[in-house]
GROMACS .gro file of N, CA and C in nm:
model
  456
    1UNK      N    1  15.742   5.141   3.364
    1UNK     CA    2  15.915   5.103   3.481
    1UNK      C    3  15.985   5.190   3.580
    2UNK      N    4  15.974   5.125   3.701
    2UNK     CA    5  16.005   5.191   3.831
    2UNK      C    6  16.145   5.095   3.785
    3UNK      N    7  16.247   5.203   3.790
    3UNK     CA    8  16.376   5.157   3.786
    3UNK      C    9  16.474   5.182   3.954
    4UNK      N   10  16.524   5.125   3.986
    4UNK     CA   11  16.557   5.148   4.150
    4UNK      C   12  16.733   5.109   4.090
    5UNK      N   13  16.798   5.233   4.068
    5UNK     CA   14  16.975   5.167   4.072
    5UNK      C   15  17.014   5.171   4.212
    6UNK      N   16  17.090   4.992   4.215
    6UNK     CA   17  17.167   4.937   4.382
    6UNK      C   18  17.339   5.080   4.365
    7UNK      N   19  17.357   5.098   4.303
    7UNK     CA   20  17.476   5.149   4.317
    7UNK      C   21  17.460   5.307   4.406
    8UNK      N   22  17.586   5.402   4.466
    8UNK     CA   23  17.507   5.470   4.524
    8UNK      C   24  17.544   5.600   4.431
    9UNK      N   25  17.625   5.611   4.336
    9UNK     CA   26  17.589   5.666   4.184
    9UNK      C   27  17.568   5.623   4.078
   10UNK      N   28  17.592   5.724   4.017
   10UNK     CA   29  17.567   5.691   3.826
   10UNK      C   30  17.616   5.648   3.767
   11UNK      N   31  17.787   5.623   3.829
   11UNK     CA   32  17.905   5.557   3.733
   11UNK      C   33  17.891   5.419   3.680
   12UNK      N   34  17.911   5.424   3.557
   12UNK     CA   35  17.972   5.292   3.503
   12UNK      C   36  18.036   5.179   3.568
   13UNK      N   37  18.024   5.023   3.662
   13UNK     CA   38  18.059   5.006   3.661
   13UNK      C   39  18.010   4.907   3.722
   14UNK      N   40  18.079   4.742   3.771
   14UNK     CA   41  18.044   4.635   3.828
   14UNK      C   42  17.977   4.637   3.974
   15UNK      N   43  18.093   4.779   3.957
   15UNK     CA   44  18.056   4.720   4.145
   15UNK      C   45  18.005   4.855   4.211
   16UNK      N   46  17.971   4.886   4.348
   16UNK     CA   47  17.910   4.979   4.397
   16UNK      C   48  18.032   5.022   4.483
   17UNK      N   49  17.995   5.119   4.529
   17UNK     CA   50  18.120   5.223   4.614
   17UNK      C   51  18.182   5.111   4.790
   18UNK      N   52  18.041   4.991   4.843
   18UNK     CA   53  18.094   4.937   4.920
   18UNK      C   54  18.153   4.814   4.944
   19UNK      N   55  18.175   4.713   4.800
   19UNK     CA   56  18.276   4.683   4.729
   19UNK      C   57  18.148   4.538   4.724
   20UNK      N   58  18.056   4.545   4.718
   20UNK     CA   59  17.913   4.449   4.675
   20UNK      C   60  17.924   4.473   4.543
   21UNK      N   61  17.859   4.430   4.467
   21UNK     CA   62  17.753   4.427   4.298
   21UNK      C   63  17.700   4.520   4.310
   22UNK      N   64  17.710   4.530   4.205
   22UNK     CA   65  17.604   4.678   4.150
   22UNK      C   66  17.519   4.605   4.088
   23UNK      N   67  17.346   4.762   4.073
   23UNK     CA   68  17.338   4.673   3.956
   23UNK      C   69  17.139   4.785   3.900
   24UNK      N   70  17.117   4.756   3.856
   24UNK     CA   71  16.956   4.784   3.830
   24UNK      C   72  16.847   4.658   3.816
   25UNK      N   73  16.759   4.726   3.926
   25UNK     CA   74  16.627   4.676   3.958
   25UNK      C   75  16.513   4.691   3.862
   26UNK      N   76  16.413   4.663   3.799
   26UNK     CA   77  16.329   4.714   3.771
   26UNK      C   78  16.211   4.627   3.819
   27UNK      N   79  16.109   4.700   3.828
   27UNK     CA   80  15.962   4.704   3.880
   27UNK      C   81  15.874   4.741   3.752
   28UNK      N   82  15.851   4.592   3.743
   28UNK     CA   83  15.685   4.621   3.614
   28UNK      C   84  15.562   4.714   3.690
   29UNK      N   85  15.490   4.817   3.592
   29UNK     CA   86  15.392   4.842   3.635
   29UNK      C   87  15.259   4.739   3.644
   30UNK      N   88  15.297   4.596   3.563
   30UNK     CA   89  15.230   4.459   3.655
   30UNK      C   90  15.240   4.418   3.765
   31UNK      N   91  15.356   4.459   3.815
   31UNK     CA   92  15.374   4.422   3.966
   31UNK      C   93  15.308   4.464   4.050
   32UNK      N   94  15.335   4.633   4.097
   32UNK     CA   95  15.301   4.703   4.127
   32UNK      C   96  15.139   4.720   4.120
   33UNK      N   97  15.051   4.678   4.056
   33UNK     CA   98  14.925   4.675   4.034
   33UNK      C   99  14.859   4.547   4.124
   34UNK      N  100  14.974   4.370   4.064
   34UNK     CA  101  14.891   4.326   4.121
   34UNK      C  102  14.952   4.357   4.287
   35UNK      N  103  15.020   4.361   4.344
   35UNK     CA  104  15.040   4.414   4.480
   35UNK      C  105  14.967   4.479   4.536
   36UNK      N  106  14.921   4.604   4.431
   36UNK     CA  107  14.798   4.635   4.513
   36UNK      C  108  14.672   4.619   4.550
   37UNK      N  109  14.637   4.562   4.369
   37UNK     CA  110  14.521   4.506   4.420
   37UNK      C  111  14.450   4.342   4.545
   38UNK      N  112  14.579   4.285   4.558
   38UNK     CA  113  14.558   4.166   4.672
   38UNK      C  114  14.554   4.271   4.785
   39UNK      N  115  14.643   4.388   4.843
   39UNK     CA  116  14.622   4.473   4.919
   39UNK      C  117  14.489   4.509   4.928
   40UNK      N  118  14.449   4.568   4.849
   40UNK     CA  119  14.262   4.575   4.859
   40UNK      C  120  14.178   4.464   4.953
   41UNK      N  121  14.213   4.362   4.828
   41UNK     CA  122  14.086   4.219   4.817
   41UNK      C  123  14.142   4.240   4.984
   42UNK      N  124  14.233   4.196   5.026
   42UNK     CA  125  14.244   4.166   5.176
   42UNK      C  126  14.121   4.306   5.294
   43UNK      N  127  14.163   4.420   5.210
   43UNK     CA  128  14.054   4.528   5.298
   43UNK      C  129  13.918   4.462   5.349
   44UNK      N  130  13.854   4.485   5.445
   44UNK     CA  131  13.706   4.448   5.547
   44UNK      C  132  13.611   4.530   5.427
   45UNK      N  133  13.528   4.554   5.375
   45UNK     CA  134  13.437   4.598   5.342
   45UNK      C  135  13.434   4.611   5.179
   46UNK      N  136  13.516   4.519   5.125
   46UNK     CA  137  13.561   4.603   4.985
   46UNK      C  138  13.498   4.411   4.925
   47UNK      N  139  13.388   4.498   4.838
   47UNK     CA  140  13.308   4.350   4.811
   47UNK      C  141  13.408   4.305   4.690
   48UNK      N  142  13.425   4.392   4.572
   48UNK     CA  143  13.505   4.406   4.406
   48UNK      C  144  13.544   4.476   4.407
   49UNK      N  145  13.612   4.500   4.289
   49UNK     CA  146  13.705   4.544   4.214
   49UNK      C  147  13.727   4.574   4.074
   50UNK      N  148  13.684   4.592   4.050
   50UNK     CA  149  13.654   4.730   3.912
   50UNK      C  150  13.475   4.711   3.863
   51UNK      N  151  13.473   4.781   3.751
   51UNK     CA  152  13.334   4.806   3.686
   51UNK      C  153  13.254   4.719   3.677
   52UNK      N  154  13.138   4.689   3.679
   52UNK     CA  155  13.052   4.605   3.603
   52UNK      C  156  13.076   4.508   3.476
   53UNK      N  157  13.142   4.663   3.408
   53UNK     CA  158  13.198   4.579   3.206
   53UNK      C  159  13.274   4.418   3.234
   54UNK      N  160  13.422   4.521   3.351
   54UNK     CA  161  13.501   4.455   3.334
   54UNK      C  162  13.522   4.380   3.448
   55UNK      N  163  13.422   4.324   3.506
   55UNK     CA  164  13.377   4.270   3.626
   55UNK      C  165  13.350   4.117   3.611
   56UNK      N  166  13.221   4.094   3.394
   56UNK     CA  167  13.173   4.054   3.383
   56UNK      C  168  13.285   4.040   3.229
   57UNK      N  169  13.360   4.110   3.153
   57UNK     CA  170  13.470   4.042   3.128
   57UNK      C  171  13.617   3.965   3.194
   58UNK      N  172  13.592   3.989   3.304
   58UNK     CA  173  13.712   3.946   3.428
   58UNK      C  174  13.701   3.853   3.401
   59UNK      N  175  13.556   3.777   3.513
   59UNK     CA  176  13.508   3.686   3.479
   59UNK      C  177  13.511   3.525   3.430
   60UNK      N  178  13.427   3.554   3.296
   60UNK     CA  179  13.498   3.508   3.219
   60UNK      C  180  13.623   3.456   3.163
   61UNK      N  181  13.793   3.582   3.145
   61UNK     CA  182  13.904   3.556   3.171
   61UNK      C  183  13.883   3.464   3.293
   62UNK      N  184  13.833   3.461   3.408
   62UNK     CA  185  13.892   3.381   3.519
   62UNK      C  186  13.844   3.270   3.506
   63UNK      N  187  13.740   3.176   3.455
   63UNK     CA  188  13.693   3.081   3.433
   63UNK      C  189  13.843   2.999   3.346
   64UNK      N  190  13.865   3.091   3.234
   64UNK     CA  191  13.955   3.026   3.068
   64UNK      C  192  14.046   3.006   3.187
   65UNK      N  193  14.089   3.133   3.231
   65UNK     CA  194  14.264   3.097   3.276
   65UNK      C  195  14.241   2.964   3.392
   66UNK      N  196  14.195   2.993   3.511
   66UNK     CA  197  14.119   2.873   3.629
   66UNK      C  198  14.192   2.967   3.727
   67UNK      N  199  14.188   3.179   3.715
   67UNK     CA  200  14.319   3.241   3.810
   67UNK      C  201  14.268   3.316   3.823
   68UNK      N  202  14.185   3.389   3.914
   68UNK     CA  203  14.131   3.591   3.906
   68UNK      C  204  14.297   3.618   3.915
   69UNK      N  205  14.254   3.746   3.831
   69UNK     CA  206  14.321   3.835   3.822
   69UNK      C  207  14.329   3.977   3.881
   70UNK      N  208  14.410   3.948   3.969
   70UNK     CA  209  14.474   4.068   4.053
   70UNK      C  210  14.507   4.188   4.118
   71UNK      N  211  14.519   4.263   3.949
   71UNK     CA  212  14.536   4.423   3.812
   71UNK      C  213  14.292   4.445   3.793
   72UNK      N  214  14.232   4.327   3.780
   72UNK     CA  215  14.113   4.378   3.748
   72UNK      C  216  14.056   4.521   3.886
   73UNK      N  217  14.092   4.632   3.807
   73UNK     CA  218  14.020   4.785   3.833
   73UNK      C  219  14.072   4.865   3.942
   74UNK      N  220  14.274   4.788   3.870
   74UNK     CA  221  14.345   4.889   3.971
   74UNK      C  222  14.456   4.906   3.822
   75UNK      N  223  14.458   5.030   3.860
   75UNK     CA  224  14.586   5.128   3.776
   75UNK      C  225  14.670   5.207   3.827
   76UNK      N  226  14.827   5.182   3.730
   76UNK     CA  227  14.908   5.244   3.786
   76UNK      C  228  14.966   5.346   3.669
   77UNK      N  229  15.043   5.414   3.730
   77UNK     CA  230  15.130   5.439   3.671
   77UNK      C  231  15.325   5.497   3.820
   78UNK      N  232  15.401   5.432   3.719
   78UNK     CA  233  15.524   5.403   3.806
   78UNK      C  234  15.637   5.476   3.765
   79UNK      N  235  15.655   5.574   3.839
   79UNK     CA  236  15.831   5.680   3.791
   79UNK      C  237  15.946   5.593   3.777
   80UNK      N  238  16.026   5.654   3.849
   80UNK     CA  239  16.164   5.619   3.868
   80UNK      C  240  16.201   5.579   4.015
   81UNK      N  241  16.106   5.652   4.079
   81UNK     CA  242  16.118   5.670   4.301
   81UNK      C  243  15.977   5.596   4.373
   82UNK      N  244  15.902   5.696   4.203
   82UNK     CA  245  15.743   5.715   4.310
   82UNK      C  246  15.637   5.617   4.193
   83UNK      N  247  15.514   5.638   4.301
   83UNK     CA  248  15.427   5.508   4.238
   83UNK      C  249  15.240   5.614   4.235
   84UNK      N  250  15.171   5.596   4.148
   84UNK     CA  251  15.074   5.632   4.192
   84UNK      C  252  14.990   5.548   4.134
   85UNK      N  253  14.784   5.503   4.226
   85UNK     CA  254  14.768   5.375   4.193
   85UNK      C  255  14.611   5.482   4.179
   86UNK      N  256  14.484   5.422   4.114
   86UNK     CA  257  14.345   5.417   4.073
   86UNK      C  258  14.342   5.275   4.124
   87UNK      N  259  14.190   5.310   4.202
   87UNK     CA  260  14.134   5.170   4.285
   87UNK      C  261  14.030   5.241   4.208
   88UNK      N  262  13.895   5.094   4.128
   88UNK     CA  263  13.777   5.084   4.108
   88UNK      C  264  13.740   5.002   4.224
   89UNK      N  265  13.670   5.052   4.249
   89UNK     CA  266  13.623   4.941   4.442
   89UNK      C  267  13.416   4.914   4.402
   90UNK      N  268  13.398   4.899   4.508
   90UNK     CA  269  13.275   4.806   4.542
   90UNK      C  270  13.235   4.815   4.634
   91UNK      N  271  13.185   4.866   4.744
   91UNK     CA  272  13.201   4.825   4.829
   91UNK      C  273  13.120   4.771   4.931
   92UNK      N  274  13.101   4.709   5.019
   92UNK     CA  275  12.987   4.668   5.102
   92UNK      C  276  12.904   4.730   5.156
   93UNK      N  277  12.672   4.690   5.182
   93UNK     CA  278  12.636   4.848   5.163
   93UNK      C  279  12.622   4.818   5.355
   94UNK      N  280  12.662   4.925   5.391
   94UNK     CA  281  12.649   4.961   5.552
   94UNK      C  282  12.806   4.970   5.597
   95UNK      N  283  12.926   4.964   5.556
   95UNK     CA  284  13.008   4.968   5.500
   95UNK      C  285  13.079   5.118   5.557
   96UNK      N  286  13.099   5.214   5.593
   96UNK     CA  287  13.221   5.400   5.685
   96UNK      C  288  13.257   5.421   5.529
   97UNK      N  289  13.252   5.384   5.414
   97UNK     CA  290  13.371   5.402   5.314
   97UNK      C  291  13.413   5.520   5.327
   98UNK      N  292  13.463   5.624   5.361
   98UNK     CA  293  13.545   5.718   5.411
   98UNK      C  294  13.679   5.626   5.505
   99UNK      N  295  13.600   5.506   5.621
   99UNK     CA  296  13.735   5.498   5.712
   99UNK      C  297  13.775   5.342   5.618
  100UNK      N  298  13.721   5.253   5.536
  100UNK     CA  299  13.761   5.168   5.446
  100UNK      C  300  13.800   5.208   5.335
  101UNK      N  301  13.867   5.352   5.310
  101UNK     CA  302  13.932   5.439   5.238
  101UNK      C  303  14.054   5.505   5.244
  102UNK      N  304  14.017   5.509   5.412
  102UNK     CA  305  14.126   5.556   5.444
  102UNK      C  306  14.221   5.408   5.523
  103UNK      N  307  14.156   5.296   5.531
  103UNK     CA  308  14.264   5.130   5.577
  103UNK      C  309  14.279   5.073   5.422
  104UNK      N  310  14.243   5.173   5.254
  104UNK     CA  311  14.280   5.077   5.114
  104UNK      C  312  14.385   5.124   5.111
  105UNK      N  313  14.465   5.316   5.187
  105UNK     CA  314  14.511   5.338   5.151
  105UNK      C  315  14.651   5.340   5.202
  106UNK      N  316  14.647   5.281   5.324
  106UNK     CA  317  14.760   5.210   5.561
  106UNK      C  318  14.761   5.069   5.379
  107UNK      N  319  14.692   5.017   5.376
  107UNK     CA  320  14.719   4.847   5.275
  107UNK      C  321  14.837   4.873   5.177
  108UNK      N  322  14.770   4.983   5.092
  108UNK     CA  323  14.844   4.939   4.998
  108UNK      C  324  14.946   5.064   4.966
  109UNK      N  325  14.947   5.166   5.077
  109UNK     CA  326  15.099   5.201   5.116
  109UNK      C  327  15.191   5.125   5.102
  110UNK      N  328  15.154   5.055   5.279
  110UNK     CA  329  15.240   4.958   5.345
  110UNK      C  330  15.211   4.842   5.250
  111UNK      N  331  15.184   4.805   5.130
  111UNK     CA  332  15.245   4.719   5.079
  111UNK      C  333  15.275   4.729   4.946
  112UNK      N  334  15.306   4.810   4.916
  112UNK     CA  335  15.363   4.914   4.841
  112UNK      C  336  15.515   4.951   4.758
  113UNK      N  337  15.524   5.046   4.948
  113UNK     CA  338  15.645   5.027   4.966
  113UNK      C  339  15.753   4.980   5.043
  114UNK      N  340  15.642   4.863   5.046
  114UNK     CA  341  15.805   4.699   5.131
  114UNK      C  342  15.765   4.666   5.048
  115UNK      N  343  15.758   4.586   4.948
  115UNK     CA  344  15.797   4.564   4.816
  115UNK      C  345  15.815   4.594   4.696
  116UNK      N  346  15.882   4.733   4.746
  116UNK     CA  347  15.922   4.778   4.631
  116UNK      C  348  16.046   4.881   4.670
  117UNK      N  349  16.018   4.970   4.756
  117UNK     CA  350  16.072   5.011   4.795
  117UNK      C  351  16.030   5.214   4.730
  118UNK      N  352  15.924   5.211   4.605
  118UNK     CA  353  15.864   5.295   4.599
  118UNK      C  354  15.787   5.393   4.632
  119UNK      N  355  15.768   5.516   4.692
  119UNK     CA  356  15.693   5.559   4.785
  119UNK      C  357  15.557   5.613   4.642
  120UNK      N  358  15.411   5.562   4.711
  120UNK     CA  359  15.325   5.605   4.671
  120UNK      C  360  15.321   5.718   4.720
  121UNK      N  361  15.274   5.797   4.653
  121UNK     CA  362  15.261   5.950   4.596
  121UNK      C  363  15.035   5.956   4.580
  122UNK      N  364  15.018   5.896   4.515
  122UNK     CA  365  14.853   5.936   4.517
  122UNK      C  366  14.807   5.783   4.511
  123UNK      N  367  14.693   5.757   4.617
  123UNK     CA  368  14.589   5.730   4.554
  123UNK      C  369  14.434   5.742   4.547
  124UNK      N  370  14.382   5.710   4.416
  124UNK     CA  371  14.238   5.759   4.425
  124UNK      C  372  14.174   5.646   4.433
  125UNK      N  373  14.070   5.635   4.419
  125UNK     CA  374  13.994   5.575   4.535
  125UNK      C  375  13.831   5.599   4.468
  126UNK      N  376  13.830   5.491   4.353
  126UNK     CA  377  13.620   5.557   4.341
  126UNK      C  378  13.587   5.441   4.325
  127UNK      N  379  13.443   5.439   4.409
  127UNK     CA  380  13.369   5.391   4.463
  127UNK      C  381  13.272   5.400   4.397
  128UNK      N  382  13.234   5.319   4.274
  128UNK     CA  383  13.192   5.302   4.170
  128UNK      C  384  13.007   5.248   4.179
  129UNK      N  385  12.950   5.176   4.351
  129UNK     CA  386  12.862   5.046   4.383
  129UNK      C  387  12.902   5.061   4.452
  130UNK      N  388  12.750   4.993   4.562
  130UNK     CA  389  12.739   4.983   4.662
  130UNK      C  390  12.636   4.775   4.617
  131UNK      N  391  12.746   4.712   4.691
  131UNK     CA  392  12.664   4.624   4.676
  131UNK      C  393  12.601   4.582   4.833
  132UNK      N  394  12.442   4.539   4.801
  132UNK     CA  395  12.349   4.489   4.811
  132UNK      C  396  12.404   4.354   4.833
  133UNK      N  397  12.372   4.304   5.000
  133UNK     CA  398  12.325   4.089   4.998
  133UNK      C  399  12.152   3.999   4.879
  134UNK      N  400  12.236   3.981   4.824
  134UNK     CA  401  12.168   3.903   4.781
  134UNK      C  402  12.118   3.982   4.617
  135UNK      N  403  12.161   4.067   4.558
  135UNK     CA  404  12.141   4.156   4.458
  135UNK      C  405  12.226   4.019   4.326
  136UNK      N  406  12.372   3.961   4.393
  136UNK     CA  407  12.398   3.924   4.207
  136UNK      C  408  12.375   3.717   4.267
  137UNK      N  409  12.224   3.740   4.289
  137UNK     CA  410  12.178   3.609   4.263
  137UNK      C  411  12.205   3.465   4.441
  138UNK      N  412  12.284   3.550   4.480
  138UNK     CA  413  12.300   3.533   4.655
  138UNK      C  414  12.160   3.509   4.737
  139UNK      N  415  12.130   3.437   4.807
  139UNK     CA  416  11.999   3.454   4.820
  139UNK      C  417  12.007   3.444   5.021
  140UNK      N  418  11.948   3.551   5.108
  140UNK     CA  419  11.939   3.566   5.237
  140UNK      C  420  11.756   3.468   5.282
  141UNK      N  421  11.703   3.433   5.173
  141UNK     CA  422  11.543   3.461   5.192
  141UNK      C  423  11.591   3.295   5.262
  142UNK      N  424  11.478   3.224   5.344
  142UNK     CA  425  11.513   3.124   5.411
  142UNK      C  426  11.454   3.006   5.339
  143UNK      N  427  11.402   2.972   5.215
  143UNK     CA  428  11.340   2.949   5.123
  143UNK      C  429  11.504   2.933   5.044
  144UNK      N  430  11.572   2.904   5.053
  144UNK     CA  431  11.730   2.879   4.980
  144UNK      C  432  11.732   2.983   4.818
  145UNK      N  433  11.628   3.081   4.822
  145UNK     CA  434  11.644   3.165   4.695
  145UNK      C  435  11.517   3.063   4.596
  146UNK      N  436  11.439   3.006   4.628
  146UNK     CA  437  11.323   2.969   4.550
  146UNK      C  438  11.270   3.070   4.522
  147UNK      N  439  11.080   3.032   4.413
  147UNK     CA  440  11.056   3.165   4.370
  147UNK      C  441  10.948   3.188   4.454
  148UNK      N  442  10.874   3.280   4.474
  148UNK     CA  443  10.733   3.268   4.624
  148UNK      C  444  10.651   3.147   4.538
  149UNK      N  445  10.530   3.164   4.574
  149UNK     CA  446  10.419   3.010   4.542
  149UNK      C  447  10.289   3.184   4.369
  150UNK      N  448  10.348   3.314   4.387
  150UNK     CA  449  10.301   3.357   4.357
  150UNK      C  450  10.279   3.360   4.224
  151UNK      N  451  10.433   3.292   4.173
  151UNK     CA  452  10.480   3.285   4.022
  151UNK      C  453  10.544   3.144   4.002
  152UNK      N  454  10.506   3.134   3.846
  152UNK     CA  455  10.578   3.017   3.812
  152UNK      C  456  10.630   2.951   3.733
   0.00000   0.00000   0.00000
């Protein structure tokens, strides 16, 4: 967990030097993971986050809870003032992976640093797979996914 002291010094007391109330703000790892996950999902060229096993388990969990898990495929390590992020992604076929990775790093860094004040020191992106159109039950065929006349 990250902890940010709003006082300008480490002295104990109830107010800071400027007369405003002091205190400590603690940011849970899950908060950073959620922010990063949402930022990645807003990036172009990303089909999904997480590996096939975590996505399968996650889809069941999503149906039960009736809400998607924004932290699926996201792992974070949060320190006092810095954070590191690991992402498991599946990209859309035909997307320039290097450009998508650069876009993801920019979006995640901007979102996490703006919302938490933590410095993002590292974002590791593991591209696990490439999603092919029609490979998961979607159909690009004109017949709407019906079987051909060859088999019944």
